[in-house]
PDB file of C-alpha atoms in Angstrom:
ATOM      1  CA  UNK A   1     -87.246  33.360 133.000  1.00 52.00           C
ATOM      2  CA  UNK A   2     -83.862  31.409 132.603  1.00 48.00           C
ATOM      3  CA  UNK A   3     -82.446  32.178 129.210  1.00 57.00           C
ATOM      4  CA  UNK A   4     -79.695  29.479 129.178  1.00 71.00           C
ATOM      5  CA  UNK A   5     -81.989  26.536 129.317  1.00 82.00           C
ATOM      6  CA  UNK A   6     -85.106  25.726 127.010  1.00 86.00           C
ATOM      7  CA  UNK A   7     -88.615  26.376 128.277  1.00 87.00           C
ATOM      8  CA  UNK A   8     -90.656  23.733 129.690  1.00 88.00           C
ATOM      9  CA  UNK A   9     -93.710  24.654 127.702  1.00 83.00           C
ATOM     10  CA  UNK A  10     -94.503  25.227 124.070  1.00 82.00           C
ATOM     11  CA  UNK A  11     -97.369  26.770 121.964  1.00 78.00           C
ATOM     12  CA  UNK A  12     -99.781  24.474 120.740  1.00 69.00           C
ATOM     13  CA  UNK A  13    -100.310  24.391 117.004  1.00 61.00           C
ATOM     14  CA  UNK A  14    -103.358  26.547 116.606  1.00 53.00           C
ATOM     15  CA  UNK A  15    -103.579  26.254 112.787  1.00 55.00           C
ATOM     16  CA  UNK A  16    -104.266  22.616 112.644  1.00 56.00           C
ATOM     17  CA  UNK A  17    -107.348  21.628 110.724  1.00 58.00           C
ATOM     18  CA  UNK A  18    -110.381  21.066 112.840  1.00 59.00           C
ATOM     19  CA  UNK A  19    -108.685  21.658 116.097  1.00 56.00           C
ATOM     20  CA  UNK A  20    -110.624  24.184 118.212  1.00 56.00           C
ATOM     21  CA  UNK A  21    -108.985  25.986 121.133  1.00 52.00           C
ATOM     22  CA  UNK A  22    -112.151  27.623 122.581  1.00 55.00           C
ATOM     23  CA  UNK A  23    -111.372  31.131 121.169  1.00 52.00           C
ATOM     24  CA  UNK A  24    -113.865  34.058 121.825  1.00 53.00           C
ATOM     25  CA  UNK A  25    -117.233  34.326 122.772  1.00 55.00           C
ATOM     26  CA  UNK A  26    -120.590  33.614 120.885  1.00 55.00           C
ATOM     27  CA  UNK A  27    -122.505  36.656 119.449  1.00 55.00           C
ATOM     28  CA  UNK A  28    -125.736  34.985 120.410  1.00 57.00           C
ATOM     29  CA  UNK A  29    -124.714  35.728 123.948  1.00 59.00           C
ATOM     30  CA  UNK A  30    -124.588  39.501 123.481  1.00 58.00           C
ATOM     31  CA  UNK A  31    -126.985  40.369 120.638  1.00 60.00           C
ATOM     32  CA  UNK A  32    -130.213  41.116 122.587  1.00 59.00           C
ATOM     33  CA  UNK A  33    -128.579  42.938 125.498  1.00 59.00           C
ATOM     34  CA  UNK A  34    -128.902  46.731 125.864  1.00 60.00           C
ATOM     35  CA  UNK A  35    -125.902  48.787 125.125  1.00 59.00           C
ATOM     36  CA  UNK A  36    -123.864  49.497 128.038  1.00 61.00           C
ATOM     37  CA  UNK A  37    -120.589  51.063 128.716  1.00 57.00           C
ATOM     38  CA  UNK A  38    -119.251  47.517 129.339  1.00 57.00           C
ATOM     39  CA  UNK A  39    -120.538  46.273 126.080  1.00 53.00           C
ATOM     40  CA  UNK A  40    -119.192  49.181 124.042  1.00 54.00           C
ATOM     41  CA  UNK A  41    -115.762  49.563 125.462  1.00 53.00           C
ATOM     42  CA  UNK A  42    -115.292  45.869 126.337  1.00 55.00           C
ATOM     43  CA  UNK A  43    -115.275  43.909 129.597  1.00 53.00           C
ATOM     44  CA  UNK A  44    -111.929  43.321 131.381  1.00 53.00           C
ATOM     45  CA  UNK A  45    -112.494  39.733 132.285  1.00 53.00           C
ATOM     46  CA  UNK A  46    -110.240  37.098 133.775  1.00 52.00           C
ATOM     47  CA  UNK A  47    -107.384  36.368 131.454  1.00 54.00           C
ATOM     48  CA  UNK A  48    -107.867  33.130 129.428  1.00 53.00           C
ATOM     49  CA  UNK A  49    -104.704  31.232 128.633  1.00 56.00           C
ATOM     50  CA  UNK A  50    -104.963  29.123 125.469  1.00 59.00           C
ATOM     51  CA  UNK A  51    -102.330  27.488 123.471  1.00 69.00           C
ATOM     52  CA  UNK A  52     -99.737  26.242 125.870  1.00 82.00           C
ATOM     53  CA  UNK A  53     -98.468  22.660 126.114  1.00 86.00           C
ATOM     54  CA  UNK A  54     -96.752  21.745 129.269  1.00 90.00           C
ATOM     55  CA  UNK A  55     -95.697  18.146 128.139  1.00 90.00           C
ATOM     56  CA  UNK A  56     -91.914  19.090 128.475  1.00 92.00           C
ATOM     57  CA  UNK A  57     -92.485  20.034 132.041  1.00 95.00           C
ATOM     58  CA  UNK A  58     -94.223  16.683 132.821  1.00 94.00           C
ATOM     59  CA  UNK A  59     -91.166  14.686 131.078  1.00 94.00           C
ATOM     60  CA  UNK A  60     -88.824  16.914 133.061  1.00 96.00           C
ATOM     61  CA  UNK A  61     -90.400  16.198 136.419  1.00 96.00           C
ATOM     62  CA  UNK A  62     -90.444  12.438 135.694  1.00 96.00           C
ATOM     63  CA  UNK A  63     -86.875  12.511 134.832  1.00 96.00           C
ATOM     64  CA  UNK A  64     -86.212  14.037 138.218  1.00 96.00           C
ATOM     65  CA  UNK A  65     -87.824  11.292 140.291  1.00 96.00           C
ATOM     66  CA  UNK A  66     -85.508  10.620 143.245  1.00 96.00           C
ATOM     67  CA  UNK A  67     -83.999  14.194 143.357  1.00 96.00           C
ATOM     68  CA  UNK A  68     -84.211  16.934 145.982  1.00 97.00           C
ATOM     69  CA  UNK A  69     -87.710  18.705 145.518  1.00 96.00           C
ATOM     70  CA  UNK A  70     -86.344  22.227 146.320  1.00 96.00           C
ATOM     71  CA  UNK A  71     -83.749  21.993 143.642  1.00 96.00           C
ATOM     72  CA  UNK A  72     -86.196  20.356 141.093  1.00 96.00           C
ATOM     73  CA  UNK A  73     -88.931  23.089 141.901  1.00 96.00           C
ATOM     74  CA  UNK A  74     -86.450  26.136 141.725  1.00 95.00           C
ATOM     75  CA  UNK A  75     -85.145  24.936 138.166  1.00 95.00           C
ATOM     76  CA  UNK A  76     -88.620  24.128 136.903  1.00 95.00           C
ATOM     77  CA  UNK A  77     -90.110  27.385 138.074  1.00 94.00           C
ATOM     78  CA  UNK A  78     -87.159  29.364 136.495  1.00 93.00           C
ATOM     79  CA  UNK A  79     -87.898  27.722 133.072  1.00 93.00           C
ATOM     80  CA  UNK A  80     -91.705  28.240 133.150  1.00 92.00           C
ATOM     81  CA  UNK A  81     -94.104  31.257 132.578  1.00 88.00           C
ATOM     82  CA  UNK A  82     -95.829  30.424 135.955  1.00 90.00           C
ATOM     83  CA  UNK A  83     -95.380  27.680 138.635  1.00 90.00           C
ATOM     84  CA  UNK A  84     -98.943  26.637 138.803  1.00 93.00           C
ATOM     85  CA  UNK A  85     -98.631  23.704 136.052  1.00 93.00           C
ATOM     86  CA  UNK A  86     -96.048  21.973 138.376  1.00 95.00           C
ATOM     87  CA  UNK A  87     -98.674  21.263 140.950  1.00 95.00           C
ATOM     88  CA  UNK A  88    -100.879  19.636 138.340  1.00 93.00           C
ATOM     89  CA  UNK A  89     -98.513  16.667 138.441  1.00 95.00           C
ATOM     90  CA  UNK A  90     -96.891  17.042 141.942  1.00 96.00           C
ATOM     91  CA  UNK A  91     -98.669  16.653 145.078  1.00 95.00           C
ATOM     92  CA  UNK A  92     -97.394  18.347 148.281  1.00 92.00           C
ATOM     93  CA  UNK A  93     -99.978  16.690 150.575  1.00 90.00           C
ATOM     94  CA  UNK A  94    -101.052  13.141 150.997  1.00 88.00           C
ATOM     95  CA  UNK A  95    -104.669  13.839 150.120  1.00 91.00           C
ATOM     96  CA  UNK A  96    -103.606  15.494 146.730  1.00 93.00           C
ATOM     97  CA  UNK A  97    -101.848  12.324 145.415  1.00 94.00           C
ATOM     98  CA  UNK A  98    -103.041  10.840 142.313  1.00 94.00           C
ATOM     99  CA  UNK A  99    -101.907   7.880 140.426  1.00 94.00           C
ATOM    100  CA  UNK A 100    -101.876   9.617 137.101  1.00 93.00           C
ATOM    101  CA  UNK A 101    -102.967  12.848 135.528  1.00 93.00           C
ATOM    102  CA  UNK A 102    -104.818  13.439 132.249  1.00 91.00           C
ATOM    103  CA  UNK A 103    -103.301  15.866 129.939  1.00 87.00           C
ATOM    104  CA  UNK A 104    -105.665  16.750 126.977  1.00 82.00           C
ATOM    105  CA  UNK A 105    -107.849  14.082 125.603  1.00 82.00           C
ATOM    106  CA  UNK A 106    -105.726  11.120 125.455  1.00 86.00           C
ATOM    107  CA  UNK A 107    -102.310  11.703 127.159  1.00 90.00           C
ATOM    108  CA  UNK A 108    -101.586  10.572 130.653  1.00 92.00           C
ATOM    109  CA  UNK A 109     -98.596  11.128 132.973  1.00 94.00           C
ATOM    110  CA  UNK A 110     -97.663   9.471 136.382  1.00 95.00           C
ATOM    111  CA  UNK A 111     -98.574  11.369 139.400  1.00 96.00           C
ATOM    112  CA  UNK A 112     -95.807  12.599 141.563  1.00 96.00           C
ATOM    113  CA  UNK A 113     -95.519  13.624 145.199  1.00 96.00           C
ATOM    114  CA  UNK A 114     -93.047  15.055 147.712  1.00 95.00           C
ATOM    115  CA  UNK A 115     -92.078  12.575 150.579  1.00 93.00           C
ATOM    116  CA  UNK A 116     -91.420  13.604 154.124  1.00 93.00           C
ATOM    117  CA  UNK A 117     -87.668  14.168 153.665  1.00 95.00           C
ATOM    118  CA  UNK A 118     -88.246  16.402 150.528  1.00 94.00           C
ATOM    119  CA  UNK A 119     -87.602  13.727 147.782  1.00 95.00           C
ATOM    120  CA  UNK A 120     -89.673  13.634 144.451  1.00 96.00           C
ATOM    121  CA  UNK A 121     -91.385  10.351 144.098  1.00 96.00           C
ATOM    122  CA  UNK A 122     -93.761   8.446 141.847  1.00 96.00           C
ATOM    123  CA  UNK A 123     -97.253   8.065 143.472  1.00 95.00           C
ATOM    124  CA  UNK A 124     -97.684   4.641 142.036  1.00 94.00           C
ATOM    125  CA  UNK A 125     -94.396   3.139 140.715  1.00 93.00           C
ATOM    126  CA  UNK A 126     -95.940  -0.058 139.424  1.00 93.00           C
ATOM    127  CA  UNK A 127     -98.290   1.671 137.047  1.00 92.00           C
ATOM    128  CA  UNK A 128     -97.130   1.111 133.509  1.00 91.00           C
ATOM    129  CA  UNK A 129     -98.557   1.901 129.992  1.00 89.00           C
ATOM    130  CA  UNK A 130     -98.996  -2.011 129.242  1.00 89.00           C
ATOM    131  CA  UNK A 131    -101.551  -2.040 132.342  1.00 85.00           C
ATOM    132  CA  UNK A 132    -103.694   0.880 131.084  1.00 86.00           C
ATOM    133  CA  UNK A 133    -106.659   0.286 128.710  1.00 84.00           C
ATOM    134  CA  UNK A 134    -108.019   3.120 126.408  1.00 83.00           C
ATOM    135  CA  UNK A 135    -111.528   4.140 126.999  1.00 80.00           C
ATOM    136  CA  UNK A 136    -112.499   4.606 123.156  1.00 82.00           C
ATOM    137  CA  UNK A 137    -110.905   3.072 119.941  1.00 82.00           C
ATOM    138  CA  UNK A 138    -110.827   6.308 117.968  1.00 83.00           C
ATOM    139  CA  UNK A 139    -107.795   7.890 119.895  1.00 84.00           C
ATOM    140  CA  UNK A 140    -104.201   7.202 120.508  1.00 87.00           C
ATOM    141  CA  UNK A 141    -103.791   6.892 124.170  1.00 89.00           C
ATOM    142  CA  UNK A 142    -100.315   7.301 125.740  1.00 91.00           C
ATOM    143  CA  UNK A 143     -99.052   6.932 129.200  1.00 92.00           C
ATOM    144  CA  UNK A 144     -95.715   8.889 129.850  1.00 91.00           C
ATOM    145  CA  UNK A 145     -95.298   8.927 126.173  1.00 88.00           C
ATOM    146  CA  UNK A 146     -95.762   5.175 125.516  1.00 90.00           C
ATOM    147  CA  UNK A 147     -98.769   3.718 123.790  1.00 89.00           C
ATOM    148  CA  UNK A 148    -101.408   2.022 126.123  1.00 87.00           C
ATOM    149  CA  UNK A 149    -100.890  -1.654 126.165  1.00 81.00           C
ATOM    150  CA  UNK A 150     -97.180  -1.583 125.035  1.00 79.00           C
ATOM    151  CA  UNK A 151     -93.949  -2.016 127.267  1.00 71.00           C
TER     152      UNK A 151
END
């Protein structure tokens, strides 16, 4: 990972009151099973990754709209733990394009794509926070960091 520049992800605050990050399994799923070597020693299951927030990555990618994709990708990749989250926002093919992506419960970011000449572009440049409506009144919904219905 590139040490000179800041990382494009951060750890989620896991000590916040009443915020659950889906840790561990339930005892009810394992209590009536016969003891097997797998249960005694533990199972090597797929690694679950919890507690990472990629909001800095999404803001970085938005700031690079109009730039050469190869340069943007190499810089982003060097500042991340893995390159998969880049493609949650950036589409490389026409059928993968999305107007926006949902991050968490109430944060949304513009969808991006790479055009034919290798330039990073917004999927729907006309979409703005003022045009979006929240689906519930209990949460604060944001689009690219701006409240729904503003600006």
